[in-house]
Amino acid sequence: CRYEQLYLFKEISAIGLQIDNSLFPALKRHTLHWANYSLGSELPGVLAVIPDRLHKVQTTRSWEFLRLESGGEPKKEWKYDAKFGEGVVIGNVDTGVSPTSQSFRDDGFGAPSGWRGKCDSGEDSTFHCNKKLIGARFFNAGIQVPNFLDQPVEGKQLNQTDLNSPRDYDGHGSHTLSTAGGGFVQGASAFGRGKGTAKGGSPRARVASYKACYTAGCSSLDILAAILAAVEDGVHVLSLSVGAPAADYVADLMAIGTLYAVHKGVAVVASAGNSGPQPGSVSNLAPWILTVGASTMDRDFAADVVFGNSTIKGRSLSASTLPVGQPYPMISGQNACAADQSIDNSTLCFPGSLDPAKVRGKIVVCTRGVNGRVEKGLVVKQAGGIGMVLCNDAGGVDIIADPHLLPAVHCSYSQCWDLFKHLQSTQ
């Protein structure tokens, strides 16, 4: 067989196929402007051939800062007029959901009416939905295709447990879904910092999770399948904090899927991306999508890294810090590579990639990407490290205050250049 059907999209008269590499030349001959993914297929009955693309996934005080509440008391427009989203179902396409999160407790919720969705636990028998988290599904046929456009997916690593369950093994999906529709969680804090009542924008809404993103990223084919399933299930709002470089709408499966959703009366909200501030760096630009960008906040969780005569400022929510006033040895993940590991893995501080003999008692500098930020700190700690500096890669813009498991600071790409130069000069 030279092709395998992955999905059948009856709603938009489309199919998702994995094709044999030998078919690429024929497709390129029969599809005009293949490189631009344009319309104009010469195959009988085929309007377009669209290659799959890889997408990437993109606080207690937020609502006070946005003036939706004052002194912790919600204003009437939010509480009474919008009723905190009562009766609304929010679908979230992301890395899944953690069903035991306090944000998704179903206290005070009755059985939903008109809901057609389901709770597909896959191979995870411990995963359960409730009257708040009323649906969970996962879509992974696209991400498991070995190659996109006859090219291997860079850094592709697939965890089979992650693949076959709606559970969130990354944290991004639980974060974005609780931001949109998380319930009231009193006394929330990160190691005592930022204390308050955590809640989403629509805390009385019900939520459903559609997992289409994994360690390697999000296949646009899986995203499309998730969008169409969410519409069929009966969601009222779709939230997608995923994105890829801008493409023509006719070649963007996410744009095509969301157009169908809007046509069916579903409001679609998507992230503007993590890139910028250069022109043309915003993603999810289709005019039927409400594209939302992050703003500044009136608080910060700052942390400093001091080396030589320099200080760089980052962010952290680590439970502990290293005592000030004494020097600590530092090593890059690249130079702490274990004998049986690749430098690429140790630079990213992958599990098992660091040599304990080189790391013990030191601060390790890790590069952001592929595996989770907090996981990198755990890898350092397990190897005997006493702290971590997490540096953005060239594509990273935001720096995030995470609740790390050891003293750790997240710094920008430009700041880390000075740190790496210092490490090279002191070797």
Tab-separated table of C-alpha atoms in Angstrom, residues 14-427:
chain	number	residue	atom	x	y	z
A	14	ALA	CA	-11.270	16.016	3.199
A	15	ILE	CA	-9.084	13.107	4.168
A	16	GLY	CA	-5.772	12.946	5.985
A	17	LEU	CA	-3.291	10.604	4.343
A	18	GLN	CA	0.176	9.293	5.080
A	19	ILE	CA	1.703	8.703	1.673
A	20	ASP	CA	4.707	6.717	0.588
A	21	ASN	CA	7.783	8.793	-0.213
A	22	SER	CA	7.714	7.470	-3.766
A	23	LEU	CA	4.480	9.385	-4.397
A	24	PHE	CA	5.989	12.814	-3.732
A	25	PRO	CA	7.312	13.345	-7.283
A	26	ALA	CA	3.905	12.509	-8.759
A	27	LEU	CA	2.129	14.822	-6.340
A	28	LYS	CA	4.514	17.624	-7.145
A	29	ARG	CA	3.880	17.134	-10.862
A	30	HIS	CA	0.111	17.168	-10.414
A	31	THR	CA	-0.038	20.009	-7.887
A	32	LEU	CA	0.725	23.511	-9.085
A	33	HIS	CA	3.123	25.582	-6.993
A	34	TRP	CA	3.746	22.772	-4.515
A	35	ALA	CA	6.303	24.826	-2.600
A	36	ASN	CA	3.663	27.485	-1.926
A	37	TYR	CA	0.971	24.927	-1.069
A	38	SER	CA	-1.365	26.695	-3.508
A	39	LEU	CA	-4.646	25.449	-4.896
A	40	GLY	CA	-4.801	24.102	-8.403
A	41	SER	CA	-4.436	20.344	-8.120
A	42	GLU	CA	-4.747	18.527	-11.422
A	43	LEU	CA	-5.859	15.335	-9.693
A	44	PRO	CA	-9.497	14.573	-10.617
A	45	GLY	CA	-11.902	15.552	-7.847
A	46	VAL	CA	-9.148	17.064	-5.706
A	47	LEU	CA	-9.333	20.776	-4.942
A	48	ALA	CA	-6.057	20.981	-3.027
A	49	VAL	CA	-3.202	18.926	-1.620
A	50	ILE	CA	-1.983	20.509	1.627
A	51	PRO	CA	1.140	19.179	3.374
A	52	ASP	CA	1.045	18.734	7.139
A	53	ARG	CA	2.854	21.343	9.249
A	54	LEU	CA	4.307	21.281	12.751
A	55	HIS	CA	2.823	23.765	15.254
A	56	LYS	CA	4.241	24.676	18.659
A	57	VAL	CA	2.446	25.385	21.962
A	58	GLN	CA	2.577	29.160	22.703
A	59	THR	CA	-1.911	34.276	37.359
A	60	THR	CA	-3.983	35.125	40.700
A	61	ARG	CA	-3.719	38.900	39.961
A	62	SER	CA	-4.572	39.010	36.258
A	63	TRP	CA	-8.257	39.863	36.670
A	64	GLU	CA	-7.483	42.630	39.179
A	65	PHE	CA	-4.943	44.039	36.738
A	66	LEU	CA	-7.540	43.904	33.954
A	67	ARG	CA	-10.007	45.756	36.263
A	68	LEU	CA	-12.524	42.948	36.220
A	69	GLU	CA	-12.364	42.891	40.007
A	70	SER	CA	-11.351	45.256	42.794
A	71	GLY	CA	-9.898	44.187	46.123
A	72	GLY	CA	-10.637	40.592	45.209
A	73	GLU	CA	-14.338	41.301	44.587
A	74	PRO	CA	-15.524	40.710	41.025
A	75	LYS	CA	-17.235	43.632	39.294
A	76	LYS	CA	-20.868	43.222	38.248
A	77	GLU	CA	-20.065	43.016	34.527
A	78	TRP	CA	-18.144	39.812	35.159
A	79	LYS	CA	-20.101	38.347	38.061
A	80	TYR	CA	-23.702	39.172	37.170
A	81	ASP	CA	-23.818	40.110	33.488
A	82	ALA	CA	-21.492	37.377	32.210
A	83	LYS	CA	-22.311	35.043	35.139
A	84	PHE	CA	-18.717	33.825	35.138
A	85	GLY	CA	-19.442	31.844	31.967
A	86	GLU	CA	-22.318	29.813	33.391
A	87	GLY	CA	-23.737	27.469	30.751
A	88	VAL	CA	-20.786	27.809	28.376
A	89	VAL	CA	-18.553	24.925	27.287
A	90	ILE	CA	-14.947	25.842	26.471
A	91	GLY	CA	-12.916	23.458	24.340
A	92	ASN	CA	-9.138	23.648	24.481
A	93	VAL	CA	-6.786	22.213	21.843
A	94	ASP	CA	-3.390	21.735	23.485
A	95	THR	CA	-1.251	19.189	25.355
A	96	GLY	CA	-4.157	17.663	27.272
A	97	VAL	CA	-5.332	18.235	30.829
A	98	SER	CA	-4.557	17.159	34.397
A	99	PRO	CA	-7.967	15.997	35.669
A	100	THR	CA	-6.943	16.165	39.340
A	101	SER	CA	-6.116	19.878	39.191
A	102	GLN	CA	-8.104	21.906	41.730
A	103	SER	CA	-9.105	24.220	38.875
A	104	PHE	CA	-11.314	21.462	37.472
A	105	ARG	CA	-13.232	20.398	40.593
A	106	ASP	CA	-16.944	20.028	39.925
A	107	ASP	CA	-18.297	21.295	43.261
A	108	GLY	CA	-21.676	22.939	42.619
A	109	PHE	CA	-21.966	21.776	39.018
A	110	GLY	CA	-24.949	19.826	37.750
A	111	ALA	CA	-25.108	17.493	34.788
A	112	PRO	CA	-24.539	19.324	31.477
A	113	SER	CA	-27.356	19.473	28.937
A	114	GLY	CA	-26.928	19.170	25.181
A	115	TRP	CA	-23.403	17.814	25.451
A	116	ARG	CA	-22.461	15.197	22.875
A	117	GLY	CA	-18.812	14.695	23.790
A	118	LYS	CA	-17.080	11.891	25.635
A	119	CYS	CA	-14.262	11.165	28.052
A	120	ASP	CA	-11.777	8.964	26.198
A	121	SER	CA	-9.155	7.880	28.738
A	122	GLY	CA	-7.226	5.822	26.184
A	123	GLU	CA	-4.676	3.635	27.919
A	124	ASP	CA	-4.870	5.647	31.182
A	125	SER	CA	-7.442	3.898	33.383
A	126	THR	CA	-6.896	6.470	36.154
A	127	PHE	CA	-8.092	9.374	33.994
A	128	HIS	CA	-11.636	10.484	34.790
A	129	CYS	CA	-13.815	13.434	33.807
A	130	ASN	CA	-16.484	15.069	35.985
A	131	LYS	CA	-19.284	17.660	35.812
A	132	LYS	CA	-16.749	20.483	35.300
A	133	LEU	CA	-14.275	18.726	33.028
A	134	ILE	CA	-16.942	17.128	30.877
A	135	GLY	CA	-14.859	15.888	27.960
A	136	ALA	CA	-11.371	14.750	27.055
A	137	ARG	CA	-10.069	13.274	23.803
A	138	PHE	CA	-6.706	12.838	22.095
A	139	PHE	CA	-5.582	12.891	18.460
A	140	ASN	CA	-2.165	11.564	17.461
A	141	ALA	CA	-2.303	10.018	13.983
A	142	GLY	CA	-0.507	12.960	12.371
A	143	ILE	CA	2.320	13.391	14.860
A	144	GLN	CA	3.240	9.710	14.547
A	145	VAL	CA	3.984	9.961	10.824
A	146	PRO	CA	7.791	9.626	10.646
A	147	ASN	CA	8.322	12.427	8.133
A	148	PHE	CA	6.677	15.675	7.140
A	149	LEU	CA	7.264	16.610	3.486
A	150	ASP	CA	9.889	13.897	3.194
A	151	GLN	CA	11.924	15.610	5.943
A	152	PRO	CA	12.387	14.260	9.481
A	153	VAL	CA	10.834	16.334	12.261
A	154	GLU	CA	13.744	17.936	14.084
A	155	GLY	CA	14.100	16.799	17.684
A	156	LYS	CA	11.075	14.523	17.384
A	157	GLN	CA	10.666	12.368	20.469
A	158	LEU	CA	7.428	10.557	21.131
A	159	ASN	CA	6.475	9.199	24.540
A	160	GLN	CA	4.026	6.330	24.027
A	161	THR	CA	2.340	6.889	27.409
A	162	ASP	CA	1.866	10.544	26.497
A	163	LEU	CA	0.574	9.646	23.037
A	164	ASN	CA	-2.229	7.345	24.095
A	165	SER	CA	-3.950	9.373	26.799
A	166	PRO	CA	-5.641	12.778	27.190
A	167	ARG	CA	-3.558	13.399	30.328
A	168	ASP	CA	-1.275	16.435	30.241
A	169	TYR	CA	2.365	15.376	30.609
A	170	ASP	CA	3.670	18.863	29.776
A	171	GLY	CA	1.518	21.264	31.821
A	172	HIS	CA	0.829	23.719	29.015
A	173	GLY	CA	-2.670	22.446	28.277
A	174	SER	CA	-3.743	22.460	31.932
A	175	HIS	CA	-2.374	26.002	32.222
A	176	THR	CA	-4.207	27.335	29.175
A	177	LEU	CA	-7.478	25.542	29.930
A	178	SER	CA	-7.527	26.757	33.545
A	179	THR	CA	-6.731	30.286	32.314
A	180	ALA	CA	-9.838	30.156	30.146
A	181	GLY	CA	-12.257	28.226	32.354
A	182	GLY	CA	-10.601	27.175	35.604
A	183	GLY	CA	-12.800	27.287	38.707
A	184	PHE	CA	-12.192	29.214	41.923
A	185	VAL	CA	-9.165	27.941	43.883
A	186	GLN	CA	-8.708	29.821	47.150
A	187	GLY	CA	-5.312	30.210	48.797
A	188	ALA	CA	-3.394	29.472	45.625
A	189	SER	CA	0.300	30.348	45.573
A	190	ALA	CA	3.627	29.186	44.261
A	191	PHE	CA	5.739	28.405	47.314
A	192	GLY	CA	3.977	31.236	49.168
A	193	ARG	CA	4.374	33.774	46.373
A	194	GLY	CA	1.485	35.394	44.515
A	195	LYS	CA	-1.106	34.337	47.094
A	196	GLY	CA	-4.737	34.772	46.137
A	197	THR	CA	-7.736	33.083	44.570
A	198	ALA	CA	-6.854	31.557	41.237
A	199	LYS	CA	-9.591	31.452	38.613
A	200	GLY	CA	-10.082	31.449	34.902
A	201	GLY	CA	-11.817	34.026	32.767
A	202	SER	CA	-15.037	31.971	32.915
A	203	PRO	CA	-14.797	30.056	36.203
A	204	ARG	CA	-18.370	28.740	36.015
A	205	ALA	CA	-17.990	27.406	32.495
A	206	ARG	CA	-17.576	23.719	31.785
A	207	VAL	CA	-14.464	22.658	29.939
A	208	ALA	CA	-13.324	19.967	27.534
A	209	SER	CA	-9.795	19.069	26.490
A	210	TYR	CA	-8.709	18.038	22.993
A	211	LYS	CA	-5.126	16.831	23.051
A	212	ALA	CA	-3.269	17.357	19.792
A	213	CYS	CA	0.157	18.472	21.059
A	214	TYR	CA	3.014	16.289	22.230
A	215	THR	CA	6.743	16.432	22.968
A	216	ALA	CA	7.558	16.928	19.307
A	217	GLY	CA	4.890	19.591	18.763
A	218	CYS	CA	1.444	19.593	17.188
A	219	SER	CA	0.613	18.164	13.780
A	220	SER	CA	-1.784	20.441	11.900
A	221	LEU	CA	-3.642	17.280	10.877
A	222	ASP	CA	-4.235	16.377	14.533
A	223	ILE	CA	-5.242	19.979	15.285
A	224	LEU	CA	-7.810	19.869	12.488
A	225	ALA	CA	-9.204	16.579	13.801
A	226	ALA	CA	-9.453	18.060	17.306
A	227	ILE	CA	-11.244	21.193	16.076
A	228	LEU	CA	-13.829	19.243	14.087
A	229	ALA	CA	-14.426	16.866	17.016
A	230	ALA	CA	-14.918	19.786	19.413
A	231	VAL	CA	-17.515	21.355	17.130
A	232	GLU	CA	-19.361	18.054	16.822
A	233	ASP	CA	-19.255	17.581	20.620
A	234	GLY	CA	-20.998	20.915	21.165
A	235	VAL	CA	-18.424	23.366	22.529
A	236	HIS	CA	-19.350	27.060	22.436
A	237	VAL	CA	-15.814	28.474	22.553
A	238	LEU	CA	-12.556	27.046	21.206
A	239	SER	CA	-9.216	28.103	22.670
A	240	LEU	CA	-5.977	27.303	20.834
A	241	SER	CA	-2.629	28.419	22.264
A	242	VAL	CA	-0.686	26.876	19.401
A	243	GLY	CA	0.810	28.344	16.290
A	244	ALA	CA	3.136	28.097	13.334
A	245	PRO	CA	4.644	30.616	10.920
A	246	ALA	CA	1.981	32.435	8.929
A	247	ALA	CA	0.748	30.682	5.778
A	248	ASP	CA	-1.926	31.282	3.170
A	249	TYR	CA	-5.333	30.498	4.648
A	250	VAL	CA	-6.016	27.915	1.933
A	251	ALA	CA	-2.879	26.041	2.998
A	252	ASP	CA	-3.400	26.399	6.757
A	253	LEU	CA	-5.375	23.474	8.192
A	254	MET	CA	-5.923	25.347	11.454
A	255	ALA	CA	-7.417	28.275	9.550
A	256	ILE	CA	-9.623	25.910	7.541
A	257	GLY	CA	-10.801	24.069	10.663
A	258	THR	CA	-11.544	27.236	12.610
A	259	LEU	CA	-13.489	28.679	9.659
A	260	TYR	CA	-15.718	25.611	9.819
A	261	ALA	CA	-16.066	26.095	13.607
A	262	VAL	CA	-17.073	29.746	13.237
A	263	HIS	CA	-19.525	28.779	10.489
A	264	LYS	CA	-21.116	26.419	13.026
A	265	GLY	CA	-21.411	29.219	15.616
A	266	VAL	CA	-18.334	28.465	17.717
A	267	ALA	CA	-16.222	31.426	18.852
A	268	VAL	CA	-12.513	30.764	18.224
A	269	VAL	CA	-9.736	32.384	20.271
A	270	ALA	CA	-6.071	31.746	19.448
A	271	SER	CA	-2.690	32.977	20.619
A	272	ALA	CA	-0.760	35.600	18.661
A	273	GLY	CA	2.456	33.643	19.235
A	274	ASN	CA	5.669	33.951	21.205
A	275	SER	CA	7.721	35.625	18.473
A	276	GLY	CA	8.465	39.286	17.818
A	277	PRO	CA	8.691	42.183	18.085
A	278	GLN	CA	9.675	42.191	14.411
A	279	PRO	CA	6.959	42.908	11.814
A	280	GLY	CA	5.204	39.843	10.462
A	281	SER	CA	5.831	37.741	13.559
A	282	VAL	CA	2.197	37.303	14.664
A	283	SER	CA	0.538	33.934	14.068
A	284	ASN	CA	-3.098	32.869	13.692
A	285	LEU	CA	-4.115	35.855	11.574
A	286	ALA	CA	-7.247	34.509	9.873
A	287	PRO	CA	-9.905	37.231	10.233
A	288	TRP	CA	-12.484	34.834	11.717
A	289	ILE	CA	-10.144	34.092	14.657
A	290	LEU	CA	-9.964	36.347	17.735
A	291	THR	CA	-6.171	36.560	17.975
A	292	VAL	CA	-4.949	37.426	21.480
A	293	GLY	CA	-1.494	38.652	22.499
A	294	ALA	CA	-0.008	38.690	25.981
A	295	SER	CA	0.358	42.018	27.773
A	296	THR	CA	2.583	43.351	30.511
A	297	MET	CA	1.695	42.836	34.166
A	298	ASP	CA	2.105	45.011	37.256
A	299	ARG	CA	4.144	42.458	39.170
A	300	ASP	CA	7.168	40.297	38.549
A	301	PHE	CA	9.036	37.419	40.176
A	302	ALA	CA	12.573	38.618	39.559
A	303	ALA	CA	15.805	36.753	40.230
A	304	ASP	CA	19.431	37.610	39.475
A	305	VAL	CA	22.417	35.672	38.222
A	306	VAL	CA	25.723	37.258	39.251
A	307	PHE	CA	28.965	36.246	37.547
A	308	GLY	CA	32.278	38.079	37.275
A	309	ASN	CA	31.421	41.773	37.305
A	310	SER	CA	28.057	41.228	35.615
A	311	THR	CA	24.480	40.673	36.712
A	312	ILE	CA	21.692	39.420	34.488
A	313	LYS	CA	18.065	39.578	35.530
A	314	GLY	CA	15.685	36.705	35.034
A	315	ARG	CA	12.584	35.211	36.613
A	316	SER	CA	11.978	32.413	39.067
A	317	LEU	CA	9.473	30.923	41.484
A	318	SER	CA	11.917	28.425	42.964
A	319	ALA	CA	11.146	27.310	46.495
A	320	SER	CA	14.752	27.896	47.565
A	321	THR	CA	17.696	30.133	46.716
A	322	LEU	CA	21.438	29.821	47.037
A	323	PRO	CA	22.986	31.910	49.850
A	324	VAL	CA	24.230	35.271	48.609
A	325	GLY	CA	27.851	36.335	48.983
A	326	GLN	CA	29.727	33.201	48.070
A	327	PRO	CA	30.795	31.918	44.662
A	328	TYR	CA	29.486	28.712	43.123
A	329	PRO	CA	31.073	26.747	40.289
A	330	MET	CA	29.137	26.794	37.038
A	331	ILE	CA	29.149	24.547	33.981
A	332	SER	CA	27.206	24.487	30.741
A	333	GLY	CA	25.106	21.464	29.875
A	334	GLN	CA	27.241	21.082	26.773
A	335	ASN	CA	30.381	20.620	28.865
A	336	ALA	CA	28.602	18.340	31.340
A	337	CYS	CA	27.723	15.735	28.733
A	338	ALA	CA	27.692	12.114	29.874
A	339	ALA	CA	29.925	9.744	27.935
A	340	ASP	CA	27.084	7.859	26.250
A	341	GLN	CA	24.999	10.944	25.384
A	342	SER	CA	24.975	13.511	22.600
A	343	ILE	CA	25.978	17.114	23.200
A	344	ASP	CA	22.617	18.169	21.765
A	345	ASN	CA	20.869	16.282	24.563
A	346	SER	CA	23.119	17.552	27.346
A	347	THR	CA	22.804	21.141	26.110
A	348	LEU	CA	19.044	20.759	26.580
A	349	CYS	CA	19.535	18.876	29.881
A	350	PHE	CA	17.623	15.814	28.750
A	351	PRO	CA	17.068	13.042	31.326
A	352	GLY	CA	20.228	10.966	31.681
A	353	SER	CA	22.327	13.320	29.547
A	354	LEU	CA	24.431	14.899	32.318
A	355	ASP	CA	27.540	13.377	33.900
A	356	PRO	CA	27.125	13.462	37.725
A	357	ALA	CA	30.905	13.630	38.151
A	358	LYS	CA	30.974	16.889	36.172
A	359	VAL	CA	27.765	18.367	37.599
A	360	ARG	CA	27.973	17.587	41.316
A	361	GLY	CA	28.015	20.762	43.442
A	362	LYS	CA	27.676	23.089	40.445
A	363	ILE	CA	25.152	25.369	38.785
A	364	VAL	CA	24.292	24.022	35.328
A	365	VAL	CA	23.362	26.225	32.379
A	366	CYS	CA	20.660	24.529	30.297
A	367	THR	CA	19.095	25.627	27.014
A	368	ARG	CA	15.323	25.826	26.683
A	369	GLY	CA	13.504	23.604	24.210
A	370	VAL	CA	11.918	20.197	23.550
A	371	ASN	CA	11.640	18.869	27.140
A	372	GLY	CA	9.902	20.786	29.932
A	373	ARG	CA	11.528	23.697	31.735
A	374	VAL	CA	10.940	22.269	35.223
A	375	GLU	CA	12.051	18.824	34.033
A	376	LYS	CA	15.431	20.275	33.085
A	377	GLY	CA	15.919	21.437	36.677
A	378	LEU	CA	14.982	17.985	37.930
A	379	VAL	CA	17.604	16.462	35.627
A	380	VAL	CA	20.225	18.820	37.059
A	381	LYS	CA	19.181	18.029	40.625
A	382	GLN	CA	19.243	14.278	40.033
A	383	ALA	CA	22.765	14.595	38.634
A	384	GLY	CA	23.927	16.376	41.807
A	385	GLY	CA	23.690	19.975	40.630
A	386	ILE	CA	22.830	22.726	43.114
A	387	GLY	CA	21.202	25.194	40.733
A	388	MET	CA	20.250	25.909	37.140
A	389	VAL	CA	20.281	28.835	34.763
A	390	LEU	CA	17.739	28.224	32.007
A	391	CYS	CA	18.602	30.095	28.819
A	392	ASN	CA	16.202	30.766	25.987
A	393	ASP	CA	17.204	29.441	22.610
A	394	ALA	CA	17.345	31.764	19.621
A	395	GLY	CA	13.609	31.386	19.021
A	396	GLY	CA	12.560	32.015	22.608
A	397	VAL	CA	11.341	35.466	23.632
A	398	ASP	CA	9.409	35.121	26.884
A	399	ILE	CA	11.036	34.275	30.199
A	400	ILE	CA	8.857	32.494	32.730
A	401	ALA	CA	8.827	32.296	36.517
A	402	ASP	CA	8.464	28.561	37.126
A	403	PRO	CA	8.243	26.722	40.484
A	404	HIS	CA	11.517	24.876	39.987
A	405	LEU	CA	12.657	22.000	42.175
A	406	LEU	CA	16.011	23.636	42.906
A	407	PRO	CA	17.324	27.222	42.814
A	408	ALA	CA	16.872	28.217	39.173
A	409	VAL	CA	16.554	31.346	37.041
A	410	HIS	CA	15.132	31.693	33.520
A	411	CYS	CA	17.004	34.275	31.416
A	412	SER	CA	16.685	35.705	27.920
A	413	TYR	CA	18.691	34.614	24.904
A	414	SER	CA	20.630	37.900	24.657
A	415	GLN	CA	21.545	37.908	28.352
A	416	CYS	CA	22.767	34.347	28.192
A	417	TRP	CA	25.252	35.228	25.453
A	418	ASP	CA	27.230	37.177	28.075
A	419	LEU	CA	27.018	34.233	30.448
A	420	PHE	CA	28.263	31.753	27.849
A	421	LYS	CA	31.162	34.061	26.943
A	422	HIS	CA	32.066	34.239	30.632
A	423	LEU	CA	32.019	30.453	30.916
A	424	GLN	CA	34.261	30.096	27.862
A	425	SER	CA	36.770	32.622	29.207
A	426	THR	CA	37.023	30.920	32.597
A	427	GLN	CA	37.405	27.315	31.442
